[in-house]
CSV table of C-alpha atoms and ligand atoms in Angstrom, one decimal:
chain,number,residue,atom,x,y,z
A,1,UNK,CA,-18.9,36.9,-20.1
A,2,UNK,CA,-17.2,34.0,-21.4
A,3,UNK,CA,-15.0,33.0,-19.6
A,4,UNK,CA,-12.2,30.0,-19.8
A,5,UNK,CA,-10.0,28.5,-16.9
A,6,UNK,CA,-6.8,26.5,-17.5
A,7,UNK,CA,-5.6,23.7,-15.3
A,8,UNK,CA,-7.1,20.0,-15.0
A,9,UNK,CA,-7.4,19.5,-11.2
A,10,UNK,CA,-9.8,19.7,-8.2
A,11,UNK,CA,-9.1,23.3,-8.0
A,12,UNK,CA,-9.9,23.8,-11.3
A,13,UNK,CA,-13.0,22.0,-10.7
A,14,UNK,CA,-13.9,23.9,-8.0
A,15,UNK,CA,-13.0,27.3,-9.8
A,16,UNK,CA,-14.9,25.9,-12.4
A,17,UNK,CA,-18.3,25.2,-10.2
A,18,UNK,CA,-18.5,28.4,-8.6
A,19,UNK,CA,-18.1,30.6,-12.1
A,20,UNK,CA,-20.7,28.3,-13.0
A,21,UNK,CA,-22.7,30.2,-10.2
A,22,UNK,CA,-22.8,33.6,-12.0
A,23,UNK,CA,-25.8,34.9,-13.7
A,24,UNK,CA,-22.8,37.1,-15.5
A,25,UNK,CA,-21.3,34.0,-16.7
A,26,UNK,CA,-21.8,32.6,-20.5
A,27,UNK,CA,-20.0,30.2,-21.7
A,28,UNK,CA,-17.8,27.9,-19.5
A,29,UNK,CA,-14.5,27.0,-21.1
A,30,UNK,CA,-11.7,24.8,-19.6
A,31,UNK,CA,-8.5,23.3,-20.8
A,32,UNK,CA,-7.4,20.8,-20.6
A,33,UNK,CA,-9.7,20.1,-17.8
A,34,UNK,CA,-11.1,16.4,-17.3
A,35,UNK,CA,-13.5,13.9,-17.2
A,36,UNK,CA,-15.8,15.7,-14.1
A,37,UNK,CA,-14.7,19.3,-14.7
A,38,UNK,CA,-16.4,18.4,-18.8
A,39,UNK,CA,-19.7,18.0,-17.2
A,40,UNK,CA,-19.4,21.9,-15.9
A,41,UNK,CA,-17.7,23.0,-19.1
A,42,UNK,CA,-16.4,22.9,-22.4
A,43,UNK,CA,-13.1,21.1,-22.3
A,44,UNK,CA,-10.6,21.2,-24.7
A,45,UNK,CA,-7.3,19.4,-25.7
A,46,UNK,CA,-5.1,21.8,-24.9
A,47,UNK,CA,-1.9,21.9,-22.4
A,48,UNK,CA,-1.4,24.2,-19.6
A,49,UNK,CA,1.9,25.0,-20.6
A,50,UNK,CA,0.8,25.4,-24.3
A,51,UNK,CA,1.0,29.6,-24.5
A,52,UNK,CA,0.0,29.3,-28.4
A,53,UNK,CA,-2.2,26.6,-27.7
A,54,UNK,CA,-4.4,28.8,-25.2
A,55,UNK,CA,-4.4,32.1,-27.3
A,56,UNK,CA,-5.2,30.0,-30.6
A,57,UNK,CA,-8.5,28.4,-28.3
A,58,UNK,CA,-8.9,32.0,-26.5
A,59,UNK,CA,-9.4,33.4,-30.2
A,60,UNK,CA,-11.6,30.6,-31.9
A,61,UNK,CA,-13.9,30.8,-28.7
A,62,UNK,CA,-13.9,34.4,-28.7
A,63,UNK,CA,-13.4,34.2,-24.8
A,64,UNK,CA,-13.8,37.2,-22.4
A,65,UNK,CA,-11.9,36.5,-19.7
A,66,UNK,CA,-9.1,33.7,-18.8
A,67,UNK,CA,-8.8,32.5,-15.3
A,68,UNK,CA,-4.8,31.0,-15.0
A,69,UNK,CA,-5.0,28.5,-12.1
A,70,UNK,CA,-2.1,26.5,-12.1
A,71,UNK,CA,1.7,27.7,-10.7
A,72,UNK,CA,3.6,26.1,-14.1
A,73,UNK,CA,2.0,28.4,-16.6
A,74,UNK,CA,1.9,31.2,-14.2
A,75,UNK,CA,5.4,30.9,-13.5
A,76,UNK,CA,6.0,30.4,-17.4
A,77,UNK,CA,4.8,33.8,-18.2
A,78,UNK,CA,1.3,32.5,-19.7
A,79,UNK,CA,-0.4,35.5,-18.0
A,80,UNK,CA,2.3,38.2,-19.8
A,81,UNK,CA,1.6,36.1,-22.9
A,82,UNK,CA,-2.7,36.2,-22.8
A,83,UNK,CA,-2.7,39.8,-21.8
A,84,UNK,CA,-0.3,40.6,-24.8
A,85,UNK,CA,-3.1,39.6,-27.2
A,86,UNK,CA,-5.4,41.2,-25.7
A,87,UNK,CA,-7.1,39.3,-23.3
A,88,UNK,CA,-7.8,40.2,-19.8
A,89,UNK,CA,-6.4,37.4,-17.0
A,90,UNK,CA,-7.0,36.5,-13.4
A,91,UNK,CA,-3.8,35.5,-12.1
A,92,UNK,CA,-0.3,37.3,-11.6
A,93,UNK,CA,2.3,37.9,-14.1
A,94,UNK,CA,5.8,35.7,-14.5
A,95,UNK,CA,7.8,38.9,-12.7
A,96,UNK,CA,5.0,38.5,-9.5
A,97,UNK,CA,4.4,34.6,-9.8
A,98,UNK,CA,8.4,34.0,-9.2
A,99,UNK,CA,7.1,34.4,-5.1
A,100,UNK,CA,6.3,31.0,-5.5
A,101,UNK,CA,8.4,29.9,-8.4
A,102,UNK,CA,11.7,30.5,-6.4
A,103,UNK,CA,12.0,29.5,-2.6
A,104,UNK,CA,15.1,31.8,-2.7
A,105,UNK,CA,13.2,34.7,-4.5
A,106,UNK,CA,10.5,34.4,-1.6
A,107,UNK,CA,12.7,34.2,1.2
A,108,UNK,CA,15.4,37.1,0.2
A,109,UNK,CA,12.0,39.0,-0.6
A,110,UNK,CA,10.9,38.4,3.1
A,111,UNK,CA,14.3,39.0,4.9
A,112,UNK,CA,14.9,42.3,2.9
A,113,UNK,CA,11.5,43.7,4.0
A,114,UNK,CA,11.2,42.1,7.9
A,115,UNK,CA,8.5,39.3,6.9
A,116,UNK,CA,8.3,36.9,9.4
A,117,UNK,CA,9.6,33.8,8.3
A,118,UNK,CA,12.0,30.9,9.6
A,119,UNK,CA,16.1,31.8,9.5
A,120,UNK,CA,17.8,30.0,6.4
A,121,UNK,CA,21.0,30.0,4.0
A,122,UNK,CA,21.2,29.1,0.2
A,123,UNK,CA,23.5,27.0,-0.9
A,124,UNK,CA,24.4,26.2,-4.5
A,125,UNK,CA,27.0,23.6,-3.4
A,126,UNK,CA,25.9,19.5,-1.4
A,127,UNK,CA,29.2,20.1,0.5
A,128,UNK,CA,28.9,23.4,1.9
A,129,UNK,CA,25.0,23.0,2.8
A,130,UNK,CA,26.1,19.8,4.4
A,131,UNK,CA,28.6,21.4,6.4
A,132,UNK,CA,26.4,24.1,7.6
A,133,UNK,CA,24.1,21.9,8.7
A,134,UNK,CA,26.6,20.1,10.6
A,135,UNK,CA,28.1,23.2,12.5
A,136,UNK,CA,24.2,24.2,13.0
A,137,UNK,CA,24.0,20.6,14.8
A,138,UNK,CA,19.8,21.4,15.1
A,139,UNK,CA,17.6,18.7,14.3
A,140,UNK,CA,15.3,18.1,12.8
A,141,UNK,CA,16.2,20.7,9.5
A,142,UNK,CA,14.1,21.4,6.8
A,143,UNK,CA,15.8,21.7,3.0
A,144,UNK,CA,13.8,22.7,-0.1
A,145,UNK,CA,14.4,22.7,-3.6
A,146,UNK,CA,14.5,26.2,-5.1
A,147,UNK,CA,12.1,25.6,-8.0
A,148,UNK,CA,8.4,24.1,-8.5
A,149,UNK,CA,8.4,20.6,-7.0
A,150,UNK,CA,4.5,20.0,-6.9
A,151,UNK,CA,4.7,20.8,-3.5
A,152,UNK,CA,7.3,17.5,-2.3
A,153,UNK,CA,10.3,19.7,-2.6
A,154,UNK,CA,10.9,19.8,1.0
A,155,UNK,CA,12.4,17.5,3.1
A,156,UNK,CA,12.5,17.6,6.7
A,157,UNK,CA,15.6,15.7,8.4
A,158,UNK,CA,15.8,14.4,11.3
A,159,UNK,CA,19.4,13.8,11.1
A,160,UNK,CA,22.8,14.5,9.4
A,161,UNK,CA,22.4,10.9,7.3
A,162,UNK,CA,18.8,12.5,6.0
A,163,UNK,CA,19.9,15.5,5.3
A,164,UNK,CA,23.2,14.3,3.6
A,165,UNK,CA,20.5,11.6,1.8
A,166,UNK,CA,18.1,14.7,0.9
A,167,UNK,CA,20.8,16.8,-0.3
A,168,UNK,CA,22.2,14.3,-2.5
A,169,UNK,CA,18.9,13.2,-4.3
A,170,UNK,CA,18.3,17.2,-4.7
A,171,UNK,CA,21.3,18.2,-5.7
A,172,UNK,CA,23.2,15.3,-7.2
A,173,UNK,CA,20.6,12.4,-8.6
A,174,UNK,CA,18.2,16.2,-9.3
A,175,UNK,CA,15.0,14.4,-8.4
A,176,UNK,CA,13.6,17.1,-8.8
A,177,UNK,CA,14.9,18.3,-12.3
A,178,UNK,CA,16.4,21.7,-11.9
A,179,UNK,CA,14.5,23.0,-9.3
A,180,UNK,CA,17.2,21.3,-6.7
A,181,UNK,CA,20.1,22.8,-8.2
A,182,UNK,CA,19.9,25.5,-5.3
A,183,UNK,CA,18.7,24.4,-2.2
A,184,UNK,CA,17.5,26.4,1.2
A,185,UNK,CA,18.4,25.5,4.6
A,186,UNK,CA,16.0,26.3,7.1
A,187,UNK,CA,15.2,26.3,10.7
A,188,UNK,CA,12.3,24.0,11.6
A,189,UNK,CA,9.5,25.8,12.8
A,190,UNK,CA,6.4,24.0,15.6
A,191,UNK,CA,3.1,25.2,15.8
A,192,UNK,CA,-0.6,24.9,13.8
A,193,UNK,CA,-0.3,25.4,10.0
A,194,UNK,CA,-2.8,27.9,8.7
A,195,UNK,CA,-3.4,28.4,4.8
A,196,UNK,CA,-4.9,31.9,4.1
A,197,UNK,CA,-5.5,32.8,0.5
A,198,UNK,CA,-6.1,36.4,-0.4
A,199,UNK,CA,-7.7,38.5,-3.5
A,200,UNK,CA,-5.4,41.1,-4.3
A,201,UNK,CA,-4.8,43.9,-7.3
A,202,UNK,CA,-1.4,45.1,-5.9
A,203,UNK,CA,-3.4,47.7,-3.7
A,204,UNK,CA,-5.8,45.9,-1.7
A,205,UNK,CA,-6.1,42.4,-0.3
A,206,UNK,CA,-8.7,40.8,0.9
A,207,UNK,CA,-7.9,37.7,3.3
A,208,UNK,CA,-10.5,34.8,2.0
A,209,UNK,CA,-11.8,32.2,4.8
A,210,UNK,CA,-8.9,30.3,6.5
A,211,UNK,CA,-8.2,27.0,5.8
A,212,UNK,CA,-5.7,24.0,6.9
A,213,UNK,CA,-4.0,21.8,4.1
A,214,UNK,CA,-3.0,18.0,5.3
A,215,UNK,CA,0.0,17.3,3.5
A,216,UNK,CA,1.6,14.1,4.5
A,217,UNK,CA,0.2,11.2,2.5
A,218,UNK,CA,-1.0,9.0,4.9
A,219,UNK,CA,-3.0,8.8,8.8
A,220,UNK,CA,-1.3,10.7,11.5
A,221,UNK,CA,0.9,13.3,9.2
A,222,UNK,CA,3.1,10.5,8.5
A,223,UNK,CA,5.0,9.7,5.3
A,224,UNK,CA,5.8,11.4,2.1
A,225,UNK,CA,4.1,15.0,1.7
A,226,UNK,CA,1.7,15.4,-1.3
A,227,UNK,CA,0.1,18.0,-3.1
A,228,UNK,CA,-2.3,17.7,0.0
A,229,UNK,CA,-4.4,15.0,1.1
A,230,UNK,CA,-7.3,16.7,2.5
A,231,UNK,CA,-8.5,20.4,4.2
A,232,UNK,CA,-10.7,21.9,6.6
A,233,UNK,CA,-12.2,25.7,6.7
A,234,UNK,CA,-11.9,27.5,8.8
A,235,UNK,CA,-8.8,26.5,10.5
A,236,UNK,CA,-9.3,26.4,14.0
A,237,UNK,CA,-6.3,27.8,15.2
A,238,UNK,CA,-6.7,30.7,13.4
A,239,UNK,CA,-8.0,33.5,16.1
A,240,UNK,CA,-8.8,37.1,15.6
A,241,UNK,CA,-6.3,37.9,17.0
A,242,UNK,CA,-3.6,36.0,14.8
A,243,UNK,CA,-5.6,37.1,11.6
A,244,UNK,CA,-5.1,40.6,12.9
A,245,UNK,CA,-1.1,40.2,13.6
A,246,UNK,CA,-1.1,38.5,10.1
A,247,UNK,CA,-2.5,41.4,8.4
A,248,UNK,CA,-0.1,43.6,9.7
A,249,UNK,CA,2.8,41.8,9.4
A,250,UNK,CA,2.7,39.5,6.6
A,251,UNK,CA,0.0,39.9,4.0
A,252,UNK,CA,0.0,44.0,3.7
A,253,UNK,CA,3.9,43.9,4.1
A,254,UNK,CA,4.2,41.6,1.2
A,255,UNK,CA,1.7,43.0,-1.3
A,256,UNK,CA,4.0,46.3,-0.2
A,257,UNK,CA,7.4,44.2,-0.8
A,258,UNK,CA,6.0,43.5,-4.2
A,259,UNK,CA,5.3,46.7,-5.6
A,260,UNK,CA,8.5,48.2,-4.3
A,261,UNK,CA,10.5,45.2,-6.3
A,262,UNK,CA,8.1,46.1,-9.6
A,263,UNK,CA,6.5,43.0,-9.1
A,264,UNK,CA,2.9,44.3,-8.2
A,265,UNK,CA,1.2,40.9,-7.6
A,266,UNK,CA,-2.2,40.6,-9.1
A,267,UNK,CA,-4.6,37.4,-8.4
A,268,UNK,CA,-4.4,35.0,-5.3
A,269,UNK,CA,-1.7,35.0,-3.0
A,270,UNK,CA,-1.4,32.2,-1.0
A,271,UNK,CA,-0.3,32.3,2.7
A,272,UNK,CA,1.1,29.4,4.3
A,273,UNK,CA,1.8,30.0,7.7
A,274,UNK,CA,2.7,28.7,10.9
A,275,UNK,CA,1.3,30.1,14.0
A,276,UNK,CA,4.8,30.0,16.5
A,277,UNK,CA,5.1,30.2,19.5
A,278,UNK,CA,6.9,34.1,18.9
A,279,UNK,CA,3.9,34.6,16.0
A,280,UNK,CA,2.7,34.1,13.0
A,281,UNK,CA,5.8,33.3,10.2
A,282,UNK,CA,5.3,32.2,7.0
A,283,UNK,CA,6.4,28.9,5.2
A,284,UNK,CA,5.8,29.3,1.7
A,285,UNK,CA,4.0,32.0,-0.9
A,286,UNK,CA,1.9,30.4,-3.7
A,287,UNK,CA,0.9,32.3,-6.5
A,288,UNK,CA,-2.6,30.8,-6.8
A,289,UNK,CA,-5.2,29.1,-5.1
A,290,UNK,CA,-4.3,25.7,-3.1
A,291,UNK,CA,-5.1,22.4,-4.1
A,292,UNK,CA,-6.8,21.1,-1.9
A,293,UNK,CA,-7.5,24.2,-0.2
A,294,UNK,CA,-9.8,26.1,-3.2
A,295,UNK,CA,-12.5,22.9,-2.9
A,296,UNK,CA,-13.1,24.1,0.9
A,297,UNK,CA,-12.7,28.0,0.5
A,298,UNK,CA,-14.7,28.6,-2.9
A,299,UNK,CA,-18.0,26.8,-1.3
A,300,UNK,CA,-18.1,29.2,1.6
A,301,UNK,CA,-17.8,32.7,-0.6
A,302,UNK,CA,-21.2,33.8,-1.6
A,303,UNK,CA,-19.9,37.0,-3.3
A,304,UNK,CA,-19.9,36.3,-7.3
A,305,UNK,CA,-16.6,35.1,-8.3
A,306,UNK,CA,-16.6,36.7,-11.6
A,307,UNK,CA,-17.4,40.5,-9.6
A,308,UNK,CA,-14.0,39.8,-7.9
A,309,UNK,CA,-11.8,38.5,-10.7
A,310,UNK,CA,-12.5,41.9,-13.0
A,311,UNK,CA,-12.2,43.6,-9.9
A,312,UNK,CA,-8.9,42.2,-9.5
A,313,UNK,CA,-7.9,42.1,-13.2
A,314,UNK,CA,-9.0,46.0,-13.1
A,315,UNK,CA,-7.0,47.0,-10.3
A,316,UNK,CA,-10.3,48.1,-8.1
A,317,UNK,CA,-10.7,45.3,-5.4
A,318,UNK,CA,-10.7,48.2,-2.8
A,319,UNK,CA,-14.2,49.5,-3.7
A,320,UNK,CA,-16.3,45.6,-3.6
A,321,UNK,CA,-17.3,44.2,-0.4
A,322,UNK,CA,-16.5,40.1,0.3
A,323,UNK,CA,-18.8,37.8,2.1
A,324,UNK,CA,-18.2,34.0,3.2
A,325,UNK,CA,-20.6,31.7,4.9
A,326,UNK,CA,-20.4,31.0,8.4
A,327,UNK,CA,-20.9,27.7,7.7
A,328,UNK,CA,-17.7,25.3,7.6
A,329,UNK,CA,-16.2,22.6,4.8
A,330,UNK,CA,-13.9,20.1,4.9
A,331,UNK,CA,-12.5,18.0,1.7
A,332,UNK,CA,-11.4,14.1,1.7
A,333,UNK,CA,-9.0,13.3,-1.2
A,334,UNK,CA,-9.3,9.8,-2.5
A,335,UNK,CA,-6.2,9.1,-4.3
A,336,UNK,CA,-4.2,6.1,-6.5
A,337,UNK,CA,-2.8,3.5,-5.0
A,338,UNK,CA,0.5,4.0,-4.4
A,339,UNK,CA,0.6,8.0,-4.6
A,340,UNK,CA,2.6,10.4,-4.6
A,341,UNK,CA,5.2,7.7,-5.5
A,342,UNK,CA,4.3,5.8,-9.3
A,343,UNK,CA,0.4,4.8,-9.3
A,344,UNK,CA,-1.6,2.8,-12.1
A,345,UNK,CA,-3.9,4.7,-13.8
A,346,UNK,CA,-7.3,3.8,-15.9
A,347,UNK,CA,-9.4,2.0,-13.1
A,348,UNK,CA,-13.3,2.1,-12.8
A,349,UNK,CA,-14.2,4.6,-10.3
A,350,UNK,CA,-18.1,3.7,-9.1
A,351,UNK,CA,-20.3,4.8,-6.6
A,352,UNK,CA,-20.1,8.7,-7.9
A,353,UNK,CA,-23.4,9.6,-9.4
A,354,UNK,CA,-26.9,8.1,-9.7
A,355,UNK,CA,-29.3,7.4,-7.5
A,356,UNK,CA,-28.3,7.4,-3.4
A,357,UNK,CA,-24.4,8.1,-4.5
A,358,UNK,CA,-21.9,10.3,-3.8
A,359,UNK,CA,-22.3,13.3,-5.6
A,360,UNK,CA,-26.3,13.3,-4.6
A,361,UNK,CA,-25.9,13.8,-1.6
A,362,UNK,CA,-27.0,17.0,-0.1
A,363,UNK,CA,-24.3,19.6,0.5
A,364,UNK,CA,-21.8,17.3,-0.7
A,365,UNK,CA,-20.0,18.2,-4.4
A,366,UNK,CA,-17.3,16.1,-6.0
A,367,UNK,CA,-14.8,17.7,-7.4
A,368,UNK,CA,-13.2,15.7,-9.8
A,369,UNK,CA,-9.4,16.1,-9.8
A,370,UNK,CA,-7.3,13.3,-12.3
A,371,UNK,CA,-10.3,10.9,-13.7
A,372,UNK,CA,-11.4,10.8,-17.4
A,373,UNK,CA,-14.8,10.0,-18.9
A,374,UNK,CA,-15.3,7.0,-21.7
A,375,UNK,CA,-17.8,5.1,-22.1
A,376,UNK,CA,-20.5,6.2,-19.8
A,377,UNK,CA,-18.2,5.5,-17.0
A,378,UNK,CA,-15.2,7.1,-15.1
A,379,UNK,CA,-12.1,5.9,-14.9
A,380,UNK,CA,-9.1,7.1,-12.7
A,381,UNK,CA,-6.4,9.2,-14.4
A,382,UNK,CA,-3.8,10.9,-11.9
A,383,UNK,CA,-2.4,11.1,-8.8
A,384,UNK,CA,-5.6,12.7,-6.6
A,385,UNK,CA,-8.7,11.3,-8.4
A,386,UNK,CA,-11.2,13.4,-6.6
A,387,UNK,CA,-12.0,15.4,-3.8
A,388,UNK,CA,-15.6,14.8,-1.4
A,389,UNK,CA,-16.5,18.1,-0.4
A,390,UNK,CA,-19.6,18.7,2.3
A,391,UNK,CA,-20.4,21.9,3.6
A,392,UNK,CA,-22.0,21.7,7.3
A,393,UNK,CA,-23.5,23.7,10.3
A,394,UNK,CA,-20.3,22.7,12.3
A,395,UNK,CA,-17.0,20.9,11.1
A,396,UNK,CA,-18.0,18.0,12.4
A,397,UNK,CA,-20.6,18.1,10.3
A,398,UNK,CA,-19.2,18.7,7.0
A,399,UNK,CA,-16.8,15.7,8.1
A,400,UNK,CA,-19.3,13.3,8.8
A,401,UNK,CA,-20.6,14.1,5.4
A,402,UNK,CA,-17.4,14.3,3.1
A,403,UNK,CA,-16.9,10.8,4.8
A,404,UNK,CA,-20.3,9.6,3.8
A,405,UNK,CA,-19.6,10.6,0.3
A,406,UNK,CA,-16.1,9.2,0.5
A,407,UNK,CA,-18.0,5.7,1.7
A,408,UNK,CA,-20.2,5.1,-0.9
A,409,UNK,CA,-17.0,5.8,-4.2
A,410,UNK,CA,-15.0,3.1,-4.7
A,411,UNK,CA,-11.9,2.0,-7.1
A,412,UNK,CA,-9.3,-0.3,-6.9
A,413,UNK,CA,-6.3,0.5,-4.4
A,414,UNK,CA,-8.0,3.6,-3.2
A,415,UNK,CA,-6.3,5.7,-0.7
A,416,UNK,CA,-7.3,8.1,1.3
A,417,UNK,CA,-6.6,10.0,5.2
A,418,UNK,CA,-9.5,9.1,8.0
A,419,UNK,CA,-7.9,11.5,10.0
A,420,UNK,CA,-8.7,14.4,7.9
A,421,UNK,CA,-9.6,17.9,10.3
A,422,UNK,CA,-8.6,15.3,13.5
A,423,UNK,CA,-4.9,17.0,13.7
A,424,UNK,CA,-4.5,18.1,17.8
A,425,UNK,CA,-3.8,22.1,17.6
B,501,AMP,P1,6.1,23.9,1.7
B,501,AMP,O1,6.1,23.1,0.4
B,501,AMP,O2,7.2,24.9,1.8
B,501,AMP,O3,4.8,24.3,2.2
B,501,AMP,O4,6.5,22.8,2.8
B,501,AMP,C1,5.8,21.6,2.9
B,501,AMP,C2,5.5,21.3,4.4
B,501,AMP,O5,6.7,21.1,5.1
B,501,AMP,C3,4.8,22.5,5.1
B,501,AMP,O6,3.5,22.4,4.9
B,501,AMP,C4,5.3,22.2,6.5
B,501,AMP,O7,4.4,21.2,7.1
B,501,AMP,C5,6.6,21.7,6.4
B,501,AMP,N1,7.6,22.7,6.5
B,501,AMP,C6,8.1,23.5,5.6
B,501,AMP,N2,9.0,24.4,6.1
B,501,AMP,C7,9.0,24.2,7.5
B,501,AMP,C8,9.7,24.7,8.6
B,501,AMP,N3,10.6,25.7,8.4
B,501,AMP,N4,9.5,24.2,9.8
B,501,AMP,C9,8.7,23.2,10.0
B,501,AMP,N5,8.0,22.6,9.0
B,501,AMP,C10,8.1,23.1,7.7
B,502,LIG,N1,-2.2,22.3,-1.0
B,502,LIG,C1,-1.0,23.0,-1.1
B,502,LIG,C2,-0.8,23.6,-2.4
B,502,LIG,O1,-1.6,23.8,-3.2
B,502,LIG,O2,0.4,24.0,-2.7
């Protein structure tokens, strides 16, 4: 099968490496991709977001299969548009992606069916969201943009002057485009975050290895939350016994939710969830794999990927069988200076391959997540330039050797969390 993936990040990258794994794989396409994910396969200079773009490379590449990884196109419908023509896609449709695509959609989905999740109001309106809040008189409070925000739509306040400043940025100086022109109110919930991403064709679901994003951008979760900074798998604080209670009460009940809205949700779901002190609720839905939390999950499954993305695209998940290694992984972002706010871009990145360098390590892979390739050398090119992945016997293990990797690639300004998997349960 050839097969091609859309999206340019360390997910991708990841997705990327382990269809790269398949004996049923030909040709490796991805677009737009970048300058690490060209060594695994053939990139192109197409958009994400460009639907004619993607059908016109589908078609000259004759391509099998396409594997939609990001939430934009996704949420744009690119799945409804590929299928259209013809070709076969992991990843839902525009209908099933709007779970992630509106904070609204997600939580009226949950409070109509009895999902866990925290108590919240909408409010279209700065002055009415700020007088709730104020007859609510609980801090902190957590608001969030409706729409995609690349992950930093929320804001928790500790007071009624940051929520009054979050609410106007949102609403009134729309920081975040459109996506703040509604906003949710919602109770702030305490306890260890667990990410759990699932396979599912509508019918079954299959829970993947557990992992924990670190969101805030620097040492200690403190400051401004990112697309994520770092993750471990498995999560720690994920028992039996709360992966049992989340089955019952969250995943099946969602996939059920969906199909009874007409919104049967095909690909990855992603779970984030907090483990309360009254049980497992969720925070958000995603529509797709995490970023950062595919580079630790994909490693561990040693069932071919490409078995369970027809399996999923053919509405048969039920009848294959899923294994992960015991073994555990943890991911170290090294990001731009400066990140998530404005960052330069275009700076030598060394130390990466060659002899006694990062990605020769053993067990260790670099997934490459906003760096270009020129000139025989590479050069930084986003927000998150690249991920240092280790798989070890314990966590501790695959820390010590994400950090080995992470010591030996340098660029200028480089930022990254030492406290990745160190978070107190
Ligand atoms: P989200 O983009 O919805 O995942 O939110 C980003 C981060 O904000 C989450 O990973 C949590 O750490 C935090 N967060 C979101 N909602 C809540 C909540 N209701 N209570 C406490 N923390 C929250
Ligand atoms: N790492 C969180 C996300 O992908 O949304």
């Amino acid at each position: 099968m050839d097969i091609l993936v859309i999206g340019s990040g360390g997910r991708e990258h990841a997705i990327v490496r382990k269809l790269k794994e398949s004996p049923k794989v030909g040709k490796l396409y991805c677009v737009p991709g970048n300058g690490g994910i060209a060594r695994d396969a053939i990139c192109g200079p197409v958009g994400a977001m460009d639907k004619e773009g993607v059908l016109a490379f589908a078609r000259e590449h004759k391509v099998d299969f396409v594997f939609v990884a990001p939430d934009d196109p996704l949420a744009a419908g690119m799945v409804d548009f590929l299928e259209e023509a013809g070709f076969p896609c992991f990843g839902p449709n525009a209908k099933a992606a709007e779970i992630e695509s509106s904070k609204v959609f997600s939580k009226n989905l949950m409070k109509k069916y009895g999902i866990p999740t925290a108590a919240y109001e909408v409010f279209q309106g700065r002055e009415a969201a700020l007088a709730y809040i104020r007859q609510q008189g609980k801090y902190p409070v957590v608001i969030k943009a409706d729409g995609l925000a690349l992950g930093k739509g929320v804001i928790i306040a500790q007071d009624e002057g940051e929520a009054a400043d979050a609410l106007r940025s949102m609403m009134e100086d729309k920081v975040f485009g459109e996506s703040g022109a509604r906003v949710v109110v919602e109770e702030f919930l305490t306890g260890p975050e667990v990410t759990v991403l699932a396979f599912t064709d509508g019918e079954a679901l299959c829970p993947m290895a557990s992992s924990m994003d670190h969101k805030q951008a620097y040492d200690g979760d403190k400051g401004p939350n990112t697309g994520g900074m770092g993750t471990i798998s498995p999560n720690p604080a994920y028992t039996e016994e709360a992966a049992r209670r989340c089955m019952e009460e969250i995943f099946l009940p969602t996939v059920k939710a969906m199909n009874a809205e007409g919104r049967k949700f095909k690909g990855c779901l992603y779970f984030g969830l907090m483990l309360t002190p009254e049980g497992p609720k969720v925070i958000e839905y995603n529509s797709r794999f995490g970023d950062p939390e595919a580079q630790v999950v994909l490693p561990r499954l040693e069932t071919d990927l490409v078995d369970i993305i027809t399996a999923v695209a053919e509405e048969r998940l039920g009848k294959i069988h899923i294994k992960w290694s015991g073994k555990a992984s943890a991911c170290v972002v090294m990001a731009s200076g400066g990140y998530p706010g404005s960052y330069p871009k275009g700076l030598e990145i060394t130390g990466l391959d060659g002899n006694g360098q990062a990605a020769g390590m053993p067990g260790v892979t670099v997934y490459h997540a906003g760096t270009r390739w020129e000139d025989g050398k590479f050069y930084t090119n986003g927000g998150r330039v690249l991920g240092l992945t280790a798989l070890g016997d314990t966590l501790e293990d695959a820390l010590q050797a994400a950090y080995e990797a992470v010591g030996r690639v340098a660029f200028d300004g480089a930022m990254y969390r030492r406290d990745i998997g160190r978070r107190k349960l």
